[in-house]
Amino acid sequence: MSRTLILGTLVTLALILLLSEVGRREETRLAAATRLDQARRIEQGAALYAQNCRTCHGVNGEGLGALGPPLHDAHFFTGRLQEVGWSGALHDYVVATIAAGRVTATRPLYAGDGVVVMPPWARANGGPLRTDQIEALAAFVLNWEATALGEVVLSPLPTPTPPVINDSAQVARGRQLFTEAGCTTCHGEDAAGVEAAGPSLLGIGAAASDRVPGVAAAEYLRASVLTPAAWVVAGYAQPGACAAVVSDAQLADLVAYLLTVQ
Amino acid sequence: MSGETTSDDRAGREAHGIFAGLSWREVRALLRGDPPTARPNPRYRAHVNSFLLHIRPRYYPAAATRLTHTWFLGLLAVFLFVVELVTGVLLMIFYAPTPEQAYGSLLAIAYHIPFGALLRDVHRLAAEAMVVVVVLHMARVFVTGSYKGPRAFTWLTGVLLLLVTLLLSFSGYLLPWDQLAYWAVTIGTSMAQAAPLIGPELNLLLRGAAEIGADGLLRFYLLHVLLLPLAGILLLAVHYYRVARQHGISLPAAVEEGNLTPAARQAATQKIDFLPTLFLRELVVISAALLALLAAAFYFFEAPLEQHADPFHTPLNTQAPWFFLWVQGLLKLGDKTLMGVIVPVLVFLLLAAVPYLDRNPARRWQRRPLALTLGLTLMIGVGILSYMGTASYGITLPPAVGIGETLAPEEGEGALRRLPYAALTPGSHALDQPFPPTTSPALQSALTTYAGLVEAAVTAGELPQGQAFLDIVERQADLKAVTLRIQWQPPGAATPLAYTRTIYLHRERNADATAQNP
């Protein structure tokens, strides 16, 4: 009998100790769990972004020409709400935009020809994503803030693109590719341009260097080949896709040629 | 002195209802382990006055309460059932049984509700423990031969209680609405489909539609929180009332059938009162069980939660809950109707019929070689079938997918997700090159594991001329993308084949190992 009582007292004491330990730790656990939940959302959002968004907004949210605006720039985090007259929080704006899509663009660059510029993504609107997936995407997009505002600098991509060395052999390869890949269709033989179809590229190396502030000539040309609609010269139609440039090396060759074409 | 008596009496009157008519003084004596304060023993009267006490016997023979005879398994099963009821009701506060909200409820419980994670861990752990305890209880009754004679029908209600326990566990499986839930229950109900004659109707009744969706979830929810618990309570009432009023807990066979000395027999059959001895003993056992359950849930156990259910993505490994693995093992042996439905039903019928098939009146194990051999065979058979039911048995993934699934599985952690964030040195790591000196030791060890897996597959001829890479790119502040790339050249193929798998890792993932991490 007394053994039972002693055991019972010990067990009760241990229970009280355990419960107070559980209670003591709970606040810390909740704080950590909240951070972990956010981390989980961002990870999930990153995977969804890679699946659904990067073909228009770019792998790193840099935007792809006329296909999709950049999400990873300071303007998006500081001026976008004012630009569209949204009075709520940026998070709600992002969630609403992903869920409902956009029928017309808010900037002239992006479409305006009557087609839907951004499809709706929420299931309720006929899209493929659940509410929690849209929340995860928003968490991922908003996580660009620190790098967009320059508060955090990421380590540079460790896979370097082949350098534009601009030697005669590379320029010659680029010249050949210019014809073979079909650039001449719009830009004409010898890159002299075709009226209404594509501007002349003669001297583009010098022109490209100061066309877009902060974008170097080689970068401007590289981006324009990948996404012809990135920067459209006034007076020319929205271009369609360019013919295939299949490898990074070919892209470097082509850029080397364009930098030198006079 | 007189004032003391008055307050004592008043306390006694107040306590009258709570303590089933026992006086305050009597309750105090009882809890102190003192003898009764009056004659006749007022404690026996409590068994008449109180509903809860009247279903408990006033006393047991000493030998029937020996630890080595009962192991308290019946008591523990009831205790776990009550834990499930209490934690279940608390979880219901935060849970919404719809496909849109269910998974979100689970995340909120795990991440944002105070004590929510512990609550769910306890509910889950107690559910698993309840299956174990109920099976052990049954095994104990079988081994001690306690199902014979007047206890045959009690055994039958026990088999039904086992079934209710398994179904409760299984119906609870769907509620989180994660991949594990969705696909385990899809398999379960598709087995119902294979039942002869009523299969399609039964399947439709369970799912509420061709596929599991909002209707199926609601049905499983109602089964889980209403129908099955009610059935459990009803069966438990019958089961326990028979034990308490009809035939009592069996005496150990050695006492009932053995040649004991008169003194030993008298000691074995001596009455032990429920109040206070057994009551206090049960209180201690329950407190200890509660302590063990809470401590295990708090320090060691994390209720699993996989990705959100996705009807369009079948997981690489779909596995039944462990207590139904034997059925999954059976399914690998033959067709769905025979192995998935008829054989399991026969097993349960056989279990239920044990007291009616076993005509041997002896209870001592020495005189029941056949029954015990058959019982042991059944247990071993279920064990082997369970092993055959595991996902790894008899199912192999394509080699590159298998490597990806080992290092960065769809569900759960894997070697890559366990790496500390800082150890993920950005760069493209080719496995056939020496690692650069900047590579962290943790990453080196993961790369070595990865290289070992690839090399084994290359040596086995599964990945001819296999080459493998691990790319780590910093994507955002506190977010890195980790990509496995494996390339190989099958003989005769024009171009090499490639497998890539990317996972994203956030800095906070491994920041606090004790927090919940589904």
GROMACS .gro file of C-alpha atoms in nm, chain A residues 30-128:
model
   99
   30LEU     CA    1   0.563   2.876  -3.124
   31ALA     CA    2   0.803   3.151  -3.228
   32ALA     CA    3   1.033   2.898  -3.395
   33ALA     CA    4   0.739   2.718  -3.554
   34THR     CA    5   0.609   3.044  -3.701
   35ARG     CA    6   0.948   3.109  -3.863
   36LEU     CA    7   0.961   2.751  -3.983
   37ASP     CA    8   0.614   2.778  -4.133
   38GLN     CA    9   0.727   3.086  -4.326
   39ALA     CA   10   1.040   2.899  -4.441
   40ARG     CA   11   0.823   2.609  -4.554
   41ARG     CA   12   0.599   2.845  -4.751
   42ILE     CA   13   0.894   3.009  -4.924
   43GLU     CA   14   1.044   2.671  -5.018
   44GLN     CA   15   0.709   2.556  -5.155
   45GLY     CA   16   0.663   2.888  -5.334
   46ALA     CA   17   1.006   2.856  -5.496
   47ALA     CA   18   0.914   2.521  -5.646
   48LEU     CA   19   0.577   2.652  -5.768
   49TYR     CA   20   0.746   2.960  -5.916
   50ALA     CA   21   0.990   2.742  -6.109
   51GLN     CA   22   0.699   2.537  -6.242
   52ASN     CA   23   0.454   2.811  -6.329
   53CYS     CA   24   0.597   3.162  -6.330
   54ARG     CA   25   0.955   3.170  -6.450
   55THR     CA   26   0.872   3.140  -6.821
   56CYS     CA   27   0.730   3.493  -6.811
   57HIS     CA   28   0.886   3.655  -6.506
   58GLY     CA   29   1.233   3.505  -6.538
   59VAL     CA   30   1.416   3.246  -6.330
   60ASN     CA   31   1.516   3.510  -6.079
   61GLY     CA   32   1.216   3.736  -6.116
   62GLU     CA   33   1.417   3.965  -6.341
   63GLY     CA   34   1.129   3.989  -6.590
   64LEU     CA   35   1.139   3.870  -6.948
   65GLY     CA   36   1.093   4.151  -7.193
   66ALA     CA   37   0.733   4.204  -7.284
   67LEU     CA   38   0.632   3.866  -7.148
   68GLY     CA   39   0.633   3.959  -6.785
   69PRO     CA   40   0.749   4.247  -6.569
   70PRO     CA   41   1.028   4.211  -6.316
   71LEU     CA   42   0.920   4.117  -5.965
   72HIS     CA   43   1.269   4.131  -5.826
   73ASP     CA   44   1.343   4.501  -5.844
   74ALA     CA   45   1.325   4.793  -5.608
   75HIS     CA   46   1.032   4.949  -5.792
   76PHE     CA   47   0.815   4.646  -5.727
   77PHE     CA   48   0.868   4.681  -5.353
   78THR     CA   49   0.863   5.060  -5.325
   79GLY     CA   50   0.654   5.206  -5.606
   80ARG     CA   51   0.430   4.940  -5.749
   81LEU     CA   52   0.133   4.987  -5.516
   82GLN     CA   53   0.128   5.358  -5.583
   83GLU     CA   54   0.158   5.298  -5.956
   84VAL     CA   55  -0.157   5.085  -5.965
   85GLY     CA   56  -0.339   5.273  -5.691
   86TRP     CA   57  -0.365   4.978  -5.455
   87SER     CA   58  -0.440   5.091  -5.102
   88GLY     CA   59  -0.384   4.759  -4.927
   89ALA     CA   60  -0.066   4.571  -4.841
   90LEU     CA   61   0.177   4.440  -5.101
   91HIS     CA   62   0.108   4.084  -4.988
   92ASP     CA   63  -0.262   4.121  -5.066
   93TYR     CA   64  -0.180   4.280  -5.400
   94VAL     CA   65   0.043   3.986  -5.495
   95VAL     CA   66  -0.210   3.728  -5.380
   96ALA     CA   67  -0.494   3.904  -5.563
   97THR     CA   68  -0.292   3.940  -5.882
   98ILE     CA   69  -0.187   3.574  -5.887
   99ALA     CA   70  -0.538   3.455  -5.804
  100ALA     CA   71  -0.724   3.671  -6.054
  101GLY     CA   72  -0.459   3.726  -6.320
  102ARG     CA   73  -0.476   4.037  -6.532
  103VAL     CA   74  -0.699   4.105  -6.830
  104THR     CA   75  -0.522   4.422  -6.938
  105ALA     CA   76  -0.175   4.539  -6.863
  106THR     CA   77  -0.094   4.832  -6.639
  107ARG     CA   78   0.196   4.938  -6.860
  108PRO     CA   79   0.195   4.988  -7.238
  109LEU     CA   80   0.486   4.748  -7.284
  110TYR     CA   81   0.286   4.448  -7.177
  111ALA     CA   82   0.032   4.349  -7.441
  112GLY     CA   83  -0.280   4.556  -7.482
  113ASP     CA   84  -0.383   4.370  -7.793
  114GLY     CA   85  -0.692   4.224  -7.630
  115VAL     CA   86  -0.544   3.896  -7.510
  116VAL     CA   87  -0.530   3.815  -7.142
  117VAL     CA   88  -0.190   3.929  -7.025
  118MET     CA   89  -0.170   3.714  -6.715
  119PRO     CA   90  -0.392   3.410  -6.671
  120PRO     CA   91  -0.580   3.363  -6.346
  121TRP     CA   92  -0.415   3.100  -6.124
  122ALA     CA   93  -0.673   3.036  -5.851
  123ARG     CA   94  -0.892   2.728  -5.886
  124ALA     CA   95  -1.191   2.948  -5.816
  125ASN     CA   96  -1.104   3.140  -6.134
  126GLY     CA   97  -1.035   2.833  -6.344
  127GLY     CA   98  -0.664   2.820  -6.269
  128PRO     CA   99  -0.459   2.528  -6.137
   0.00000   0.00000   0.00000
